[in-house]
Amino acid sequence: MSYVRSKFRHPALPKNELGYTVDYYEGSLSTLCAGCGHDSISAAIAEACFELNIEPHKVAKLSGIGCSSKTPAYFLSNSHGFNSVHGRMPSIATGANLANRDLIYLGISGDGDTASIGMGQFVHVIRRNLNMVYIVMNNGCYGLTKGQDSATADSGSKNKSGNINLFESIDLASLAIELGATFVAQSFSGDKEQLIPLIKAGMSHPGFAFLNVISPCVTFNNNAGSTKSYDYVREHIEATSTVDFVPIKREIQTNYEEGSVQNLKMHDGSIIQLHKLAKDWNPTDRFSAINAVQNAKSKNEILTGLLYMNTDAQNFHGLLQTSEKPLNSLGETELCPGAEILKEINDSFR
Ligand SMILES: Cc1ncc(C[n+]2csc(CCOP(=O)(O)OP(=O)(O)O)c2C)c(N)n1
Ligand code: SF4
């Protein structure tokens, strides 16, 4: 934990297209344990928003309860935020999103918050293809309540007290693909080269973007025998691809061998450039993605990178044909269209 942050900023710190330096995207000083993976993810989120030239007031940060769910206080202090109830972040995200589709919704959760108390909410927000980025900071334990095993702790892994977990783990990325999530990625808090482009791509995806990020808990789950420790993750990580995110306006440049690069075009015209490492994996094919994750799991590997993406699916707004304008900007004429139109609507129900 560090209590002092220097206010000095180098005068030559680069500015983005809006004229902001990266510190404009930071938040309050973190009170998490020094070395906690969650702080690295917060820094990656700030960097991604800086590089995407996002106006912080166009972002709404939503979370549940846990050390992970505290992190929205540590990035984007100029954004909207709602720290909700344990496991209930998806409901808050759904309500806010329905009222105003113009904001970028960034949901932050933990493996406890998502895979136990919040599981019911998680599966339904995926089915609805809500337009949001949902990040799980996954440390395999309940950090805030002193390190109990969570439902993502691998069977056979050992916790700090030496107890072996007897139960099968829940693989959130596989589950998300299975339930029809339209963007699923996996990464590691210690790999910002991979994490930042994935966050940028998730923010540009017009549907539910899920990022499962392994984020070691240095205080309660970084021991030998844990499969979520820094050492274990570094030794077992297997990338499907390295990822570059090319925003809509930027020209694509590549130095990679022909055939090893796959360009995935996003709705807004931005491109995700994948430098594929795993030959027999296709990120637009759901079965191939599920196979790749399960194959890796059977070899005790953690597959990272963009695992799956579907650019054709309609999101929640499209499916429900909701108002294109935020509800708080609708005027009286739009809200009260007149007796004749009301009669037409009533007649259509008769
Ligand atoms: C309704 C309710 N039940 C239980 C708790 C206690 N509790 C607080 S945080 C937490 C789990 C946190 O784990 P996780 O989401 O993995 O976050 P981490 O702290 O590991 O980042 C629990 C069980 C609570 N706050 N509210
Ligand atoms: S207890 Fe674990 S998860 Fe919580 S801040 Fe400390 S290291 Fe991070």
XYZ file of C-alpha atoms and ligand atoms in Angstrom:
384
model
C 0.000 0.000 0.000
C 1.458 3.384 -0.815
C 0.216 6.583 0.786
C 1.998 9.213 -1.235
C 1.617 10.019 -4.898
C 3.793 12.666 -6.401
C 1.875 15.510 -8.037
C 4.801 16.173 -10.355
C 4.113 15.365 -13.983
C 6.795 15.595 -16.618
C 5.957 18.615 -18.801
C 6.604 16.543 -21.937
C 4.101 13.825 -20.946
C 2.295 12.899 -24.182
C -1.239 14.206 -24.721
C -3.992 12.390 -26.556
C -6.204 13.918 -29.256
C -8.390 15.536 -26.582
C -5.367 17.222 -25.018
C -5.384 15.051 -21.877
C -2.365 13.338 -20.359
C -2.766 9.827 -18.986
C -3.036 11.050 -15.373
C -6.401 12.631 -16.290
C -7.640 9.022 -16.547
C -6.345 7.969 -13.128
C -8.361 7.842 -9.911
C -7.713 8.126 -6.184
C -4.724 6.532 -4.561
C -5.206 2.757 -4.300
C -5.659 1.229 -0.852
C -5.107 -2.321 -2.163
C -2.097 -4.387 -1.034
C 1.166 -3.484 -2.779
C 1.617 -5.881 -5.699
C -2.090 -6.767 -6.037
C -2.824 -7.685 -9.654
C -5.976 -5.547 -9.572
C -3.899 -2.335 -9.523
C -2.210 -3.341 -12.801
C -5.618 -3.855 -14.413
C -6.752 -0.408 -13.218
C -3.639 1.096 -14.812
C -4.351 -0.795 -18.058
C -7.944 0.555 -18.114
C -6.687 4.139 -17.639
C -4.124 3.668 -20.427
C -6.705 2.112 -22.788
C -9.131 5.031 -22.286
C -6.304 7.530 -22.763
C -5.217 5.863 -26.009
C -8.811 5.618 -27.279
C -9.325 9.363 -26.667
C -12.384 8.716 -24.538
C -14.007 11.600 -22.689
C -14.121 10.274 -19.099
C -17.647 11.656 -18.599
C -18.803 9.274 -21.353
C -17.916 6.268 -19.183
C -19.979 4.694 -16.391
C -18.036 2.413 -14.020
C -20.110 -0.175 -12.210
C -19.067 -2.791 -9.689
C -20.198 -5.184 -6.966
C -18.309 -5.912 -3.725
C -14.725 -7.102 -3.241
C -11.193 -5.722 -3.549
C -11.727 -5.908 -7.321
C -15.013 -4.031 -7.063
C -13.244 -1.243 -5.146
C -10.927 -0.537 -8.082
C -13.253 1.836 -10.020
C -12.274 4.360 -7.330
C -8.671 4.050 -8.555
C -9.174 4.909 -12.228
C -11.231 7.418 -14.266
C -12.082 9.750 -11.392
C -13.867 12.010 -13.892
C -16.372 9.307 -14.894
C -19.756 8.225 -13.540
C -19.651 5.396 -11.024
C -21.890 3.110 -9.003
C -20.509 0.643 -6.459
C -23.488 -1.679 -6.049
C -24.355 -4.731 -3.945
C -22.385 -8.024 -3.961
C -23.015 -9.821 -7.275
C -25.598 -7.322 -8.514
C -23.500 -5.179 -10.837
C -25.178 -6.597 -14.000
C -28.630 -5.380 -12.883
C -27.327 -1.882 -12.310
C -25.529 -1.978 -15.652
C -28.705 -3.147 -17.412
C -30.876 -0.405 -15.902
C -28.404 2.373 -16.592
C -27.708 1.109 -20.112
C -31.410 0.977 -20.981
C -31.854 4.556 -19.820
C -28.872 5.889 -21.759
C -27.189 3.983 -24.564
C -24.718 6.792 -25.211
C -22.323 5.922 -22.372
C -19.615 3.267 -22.322
C -20.470 0.811 -19.549
C -17.507 -0.696 -17.767
C -18.418 -3.381 -15.230
C -15.758 -4.537 -12.771
C -16.214 -7.681 -10.750
C -14.277 -10.400 -8.943
C -14.443 -14.169 -9.254
C -16.338 -14.297 -5.937
C -18.658 -11.490 -6.991
C -19.343 -13.144 -10.375
C -18.977 -16.922 -9.999
C -20.808 -17.342 -6.658
C -23.337 -14.791 -5.433
C -23.555 -13.058 -8.826
C -23.718 -16.125 -11.073
C -27.442 -15.741 -11.809
C -26.929 -12.140 -12.843
C -23.819 -12.931 -14.903
C -25.435 -15.600 -17.069
C -28.463 -13.450 -17.879
C -26.535 -10.331 -18.775
C -24.594 -12.471 -21.275
C -27.770 -13.904 -22.820
C -29.090 -10.387 -23.313
C -25.920 -9.225 -25.103
C -25.926 -5.995 -23.132
C -23.537 -3.478 -24.665
C -20.900 -3.346 -21.934
C -17.389 -4.420 -21.018
C -17.427 -6.898 -18.131
C -14.041 -7.453 -16.500
C -13.497 -10.160 -13.889
C -10.318 -9.627 -11.861
C -9.853 -13.325 -11.178
C -7.629 -14.324 -8.241
C -9.321 -17.617 -7.306
C -10.199 -16.363 -3.834
C -12.288 -13.905 -1.845
C -9.516 -11.372 -1.196
C -11.622 -8.846 0.709
C -12.857 -11.411 3.248
C -9.383 -12.878 3.810
C -8.761 -15.445 1.127
C -11.413 -18.196 1.151
C -11.362 -20.332 -2.046
C -13.703 -19.024 -4.726
C -15.567 -21.062 -7.340
C -12.795 -20.388 -9.890
C -10.103 -21.969 -7.672
C -8.853 -25.029 -9.566
C -9.537 -28.450 -8.146
C -6.351 -29.660 -6.424
C -4.919 -26.170 -5.914
C -3.575 -25.350 -2.471
C -4.490 -22.218 -0.523
C -2.306 -20.273 1.868
C -3.423 -22.344 4.874
C -2.355 -25.514 3.027
C -5.886 -26.789 2.290
C -6.452 -28.506 -1.049
C -9.532 -27.422 -2.986
C -11.708 -30.493 -3.624
C -14.215 -28.912 -5.983
C -14.261 -28.541 -9.744
C -13.629 -24.951 -10.823
C -15.944 -22.809 -12.925
C -14.274 -21.678 -16.144
C -15.822 -18.257 -16.749
C -14.479 -17.810 -20.291
C -15.867 -21.191 -21.470
C -19.164 -20.446 -19.790
C -19.382 -17.038 -21.445
C -18.724 -18.516 -24.911
C -21.245 -21.296 -24.263
C -23.919 -18.744 -23.273
C -23.452 -16.706 -26.433
C -21.180 -13.869 -25.299
C -20.175 -11.983 -28.427
C -16.630 -11.079 -27.322
C -14.596 -13.238 -24.958
C -10.973 -12.644 -24.028
C -8.640 -13.875 -21.360
C -5.507 -12.197 -20.070
C -3.126 -11.739 -17.153
C -2.735 -8.602 -15.020
C 1.040 -8.843 -15.512
C 0.795 -8.669 -19.322
C -0.178 -5.112 -20.162
C 1.043 -5.481 -23.760
C -1.803 -7.916 -24.298
C -4.321 -6.507 -21.831
C -4.495 -2.903 -23.090
C -5.431 -3.773 -26.719
C -7.981 -6.290 -25.435
C -9.642 -3.636 -23.242
C -9.655 -1.217 -26.188
C -11.223 -3.840 -28.451
C -13.799 -4.722 -25.764
C -14.757 -1.045 -25.447
C -15.227 -0.774 -29.197
C -17.326 -3.936 -29.420
C -21.052 -3.073 -29.686
C -22.266 -5.895 -27.442
C -21.278 -7.882 -24.381
C -17.479 -7.980 -24.091
C -16.148 -10.294 -21.414
C -12.568 -10.179 -20.154
C -11.440 -12.780 -17.640
C -8.162 -11.434 -16.279
C -6.051 -13.590 -13.956
C -5.023 -11.177 -11.235
C -2.995 -12.702 -8.384
C -3.867 -11.889 -4.762
C -0.430 -11.395 -3.213
C -1.739 -11.545 0.339
C -3.892 -14.689 0.310
C -3.284 -16.707 -2.868
C 0.271 -16.286 -4.125
C 1.685 -19.396 -2.436
C 3.282 -22.501 -3.954
C 0.485 -24.898 -4.957
C -1.909 -22.103 -5.957
C -2.789 -22.023 -9.670
C -3.491 -18.265 -9.515
C -0.064 -17.186 -8.183
C 2.259 -14.962 -10.243
C 4.787 -17.799 -10.679
C 2.228 -20.403 -11.718
C 0.453 -18.119 -14.193
C 3.731 -16.970 -15.791
C 4.802 -20.600 -16.244
C 1.479 -21.846 -17.662
C 0.328 -19.038 -19.882
C -0.284 -19.926 -23.540
C -1.310 -17.111 -25.890
C -3.670 -17.848 -28.791
C -2.371 -14.743 -30.441
C -0.816 -11.394 -29.804
C -3.313 -8.611 -30.328
C -3.158 -5.129 -31.789
C -6.108 -2.794 -31.831
C -6.197 -0.401 -34.784
C -8.744 2.400 -34.284
C -10.991 3.384 -37.168
C -8.937 6.339 -38.354
C -5.501 4.762 -38.248
C -3.828 3.074 -41.199
C -3.013 -0.612 -40.789
C 0.672 -1.382 -40.864
C 2.091 -4.805 -40.325
C 5.512 -6.440 -40.306
C 4.198 -9.931 -39.872
C 4.451 -12.765 -42.342
C 1.496 -13.111 -44.684
C -0.970 -15.664 -43.366
C 0.026 -15.288 -39.722
C -2.087 -12.136 -39.275
C -5.864 -12.116 -39.151
C -7.738 -8.808 -39.309
C -11.154 -8.784 -37.649
C -13.248 -5.792 -38.635
C -15.395 -4.308 -35.885
C -18.735 -2.540 -36.318
C -17.283 0.962 -36.139
C -14.599 0.115 -38.729
C -11.786 -0.419 -36.200
C -9.672 -3.517 -36.710
C -8.440 -6.147 -34.282
C -5.217 -7.504 -35.661
C -4.413 -10.976 -34.417
C -0.957 -12.421 -34.849
C -1.998 -15.994 -34.511
C 0.154 -18.423 -32.607
C -2.264 -21.346 -32.394
C -2.801 -22.573 -35.973
C -5.924 -24.667 -35.473
C -7.949 -22.011 -33.660
C -10.460 -19.675 -35.290
C -11.743 -16.804 -33.094
C -14.953 -16.420 -35.083
C -15.896 -20.076 -34.682
C -17.543 -20.812 -31.339
C -16.776 -24.535 -31.372
C -13.152 -23.935 -32.252
C -12.885 -21.417 -29.383
C -14.499 -23.797 -26.858
C -12.182 -26.601 -28.041
C -9.109 -24.414 -27.720
C -9.987 -23.413 -24.131
C -10.780 -26.991 -23.100
C -7.628 -28.383 -24.776
C -5.506 -25.847 -22.930
C -7.230 -26.673 -19.656
C -6.519 -30.391 -20.088
C -2.810 -29.498 -20.390
C -2.945 -27.172 -17.345
C -2.349 -24.197 -19.612
C -4.119 -20.851 -19.332
C -5.116 -19.714 -22.809
C -4.942 -15.938 -23.225
C -5.771 -13.433 -25.953
C -8.993 -12.918 -27.847
C -10.752 -16.281 -27.661
C -13.983 -15.593 -29.503
C -15.774 -12.780 -31.293
C -19.090 -12.525 -33.121
C -19.511 -9.237 -34.969
C -22.970 -9.976 -36.391
C -25.152 -10.411 -33.296
C -27.704 -7.762 -32.315
C -27.224 -6.269 -28.873
C -29.912 -5.710 -26.217
C -30.939 -2.337 -27.640
C -31.280 -3.784 -31.135
C -33.266 -6.768 -29.894
C -35.687 -4.645 -27.832
C -35.717 -1.680 -30.242
C -35.222 0.777 -27.430
C -35.057 4.538 -27.726
C -31.980 5.744 -29.589
C -31.931 8.903 -27.505
C -31.104 8.794 -23.792
C -34.388 8.866 -21.828
C -33.367 12.030 -20.002
C -33.118 13.884 -23.310
C -36.617 13.034 -24.584
C -38.908 16.034 -24.818
C -42.646 16.319 -24.210
C -43.547 15.759 -27.876
C -41.672 12.444 -27.927
C -43.089 11.313 -24.588
C -46.685 12.375 -25.353
C -47.197 11.685 -29.072
C -50.895 12.652 -28.959
C -54.338 11.053 -28.668
C -54.393 9.653 -32.205
C -51.169 7.701 -31.897
C -52.228 6.500 -28.435
C -55.486 5.239 -29.951
C -53.537 3.410 -32.671
C -51.380 1.734 -30.058
C -54.421 0.741 -27.972
C -56.198 -0.572 -31.080
C -53.186 -2.724 -31.952
C -53.708 -4.615 -28.667
C -57.410 -5.309 -29.259
C -24.525 -10.225 0.406
C -23.087 -10.335 0.815
N -22.581 -11.554 1.100
C -21.281 -11.688 1.448
C -20.475 -10.586 1.539
C -19.043 -10.744 1.973
N -18.092 -10.568 0.895
C -17.557 -9.371 0.624
S -16.503 -9.406 -0.671
C -16.752 -11.058 -0.889
C -16.051 -11.834 -1.959
C -15.031 -11.064 -2.704
O -14.355 -11.880 -3.613
P -14.085 -11.432 -5.097
O -15.311 -10.990 -5.758
O -13.350 -12.551 -5.751
O -13.173 -10.148 -4.943
P -11.665 -9.963 -4.466
O -11.790 -9.358 -3.105
O -10.977 -11.291 -4.443
O -11.102 -9.036 -5.482
C -17.658 -11.572 0.062
C -18.068 -12.979 0.134
C -21.039 -9.324 1.211
N -20.313 -8.205 1.245
N -22.340 -9.249 0.872
S -6.318 -8.961 -0.237
Fe -5.615 -9.781 -2.195
S -7.145 -9.062 -3.693
Fe -7.359 -7.796 -1.855
S -6.045 -6.011 -2.215
Fe -4.836 -7.518 -1.089
S -3.755 -8.648 -2.687
Fe -5.453 -7.585 -3.684
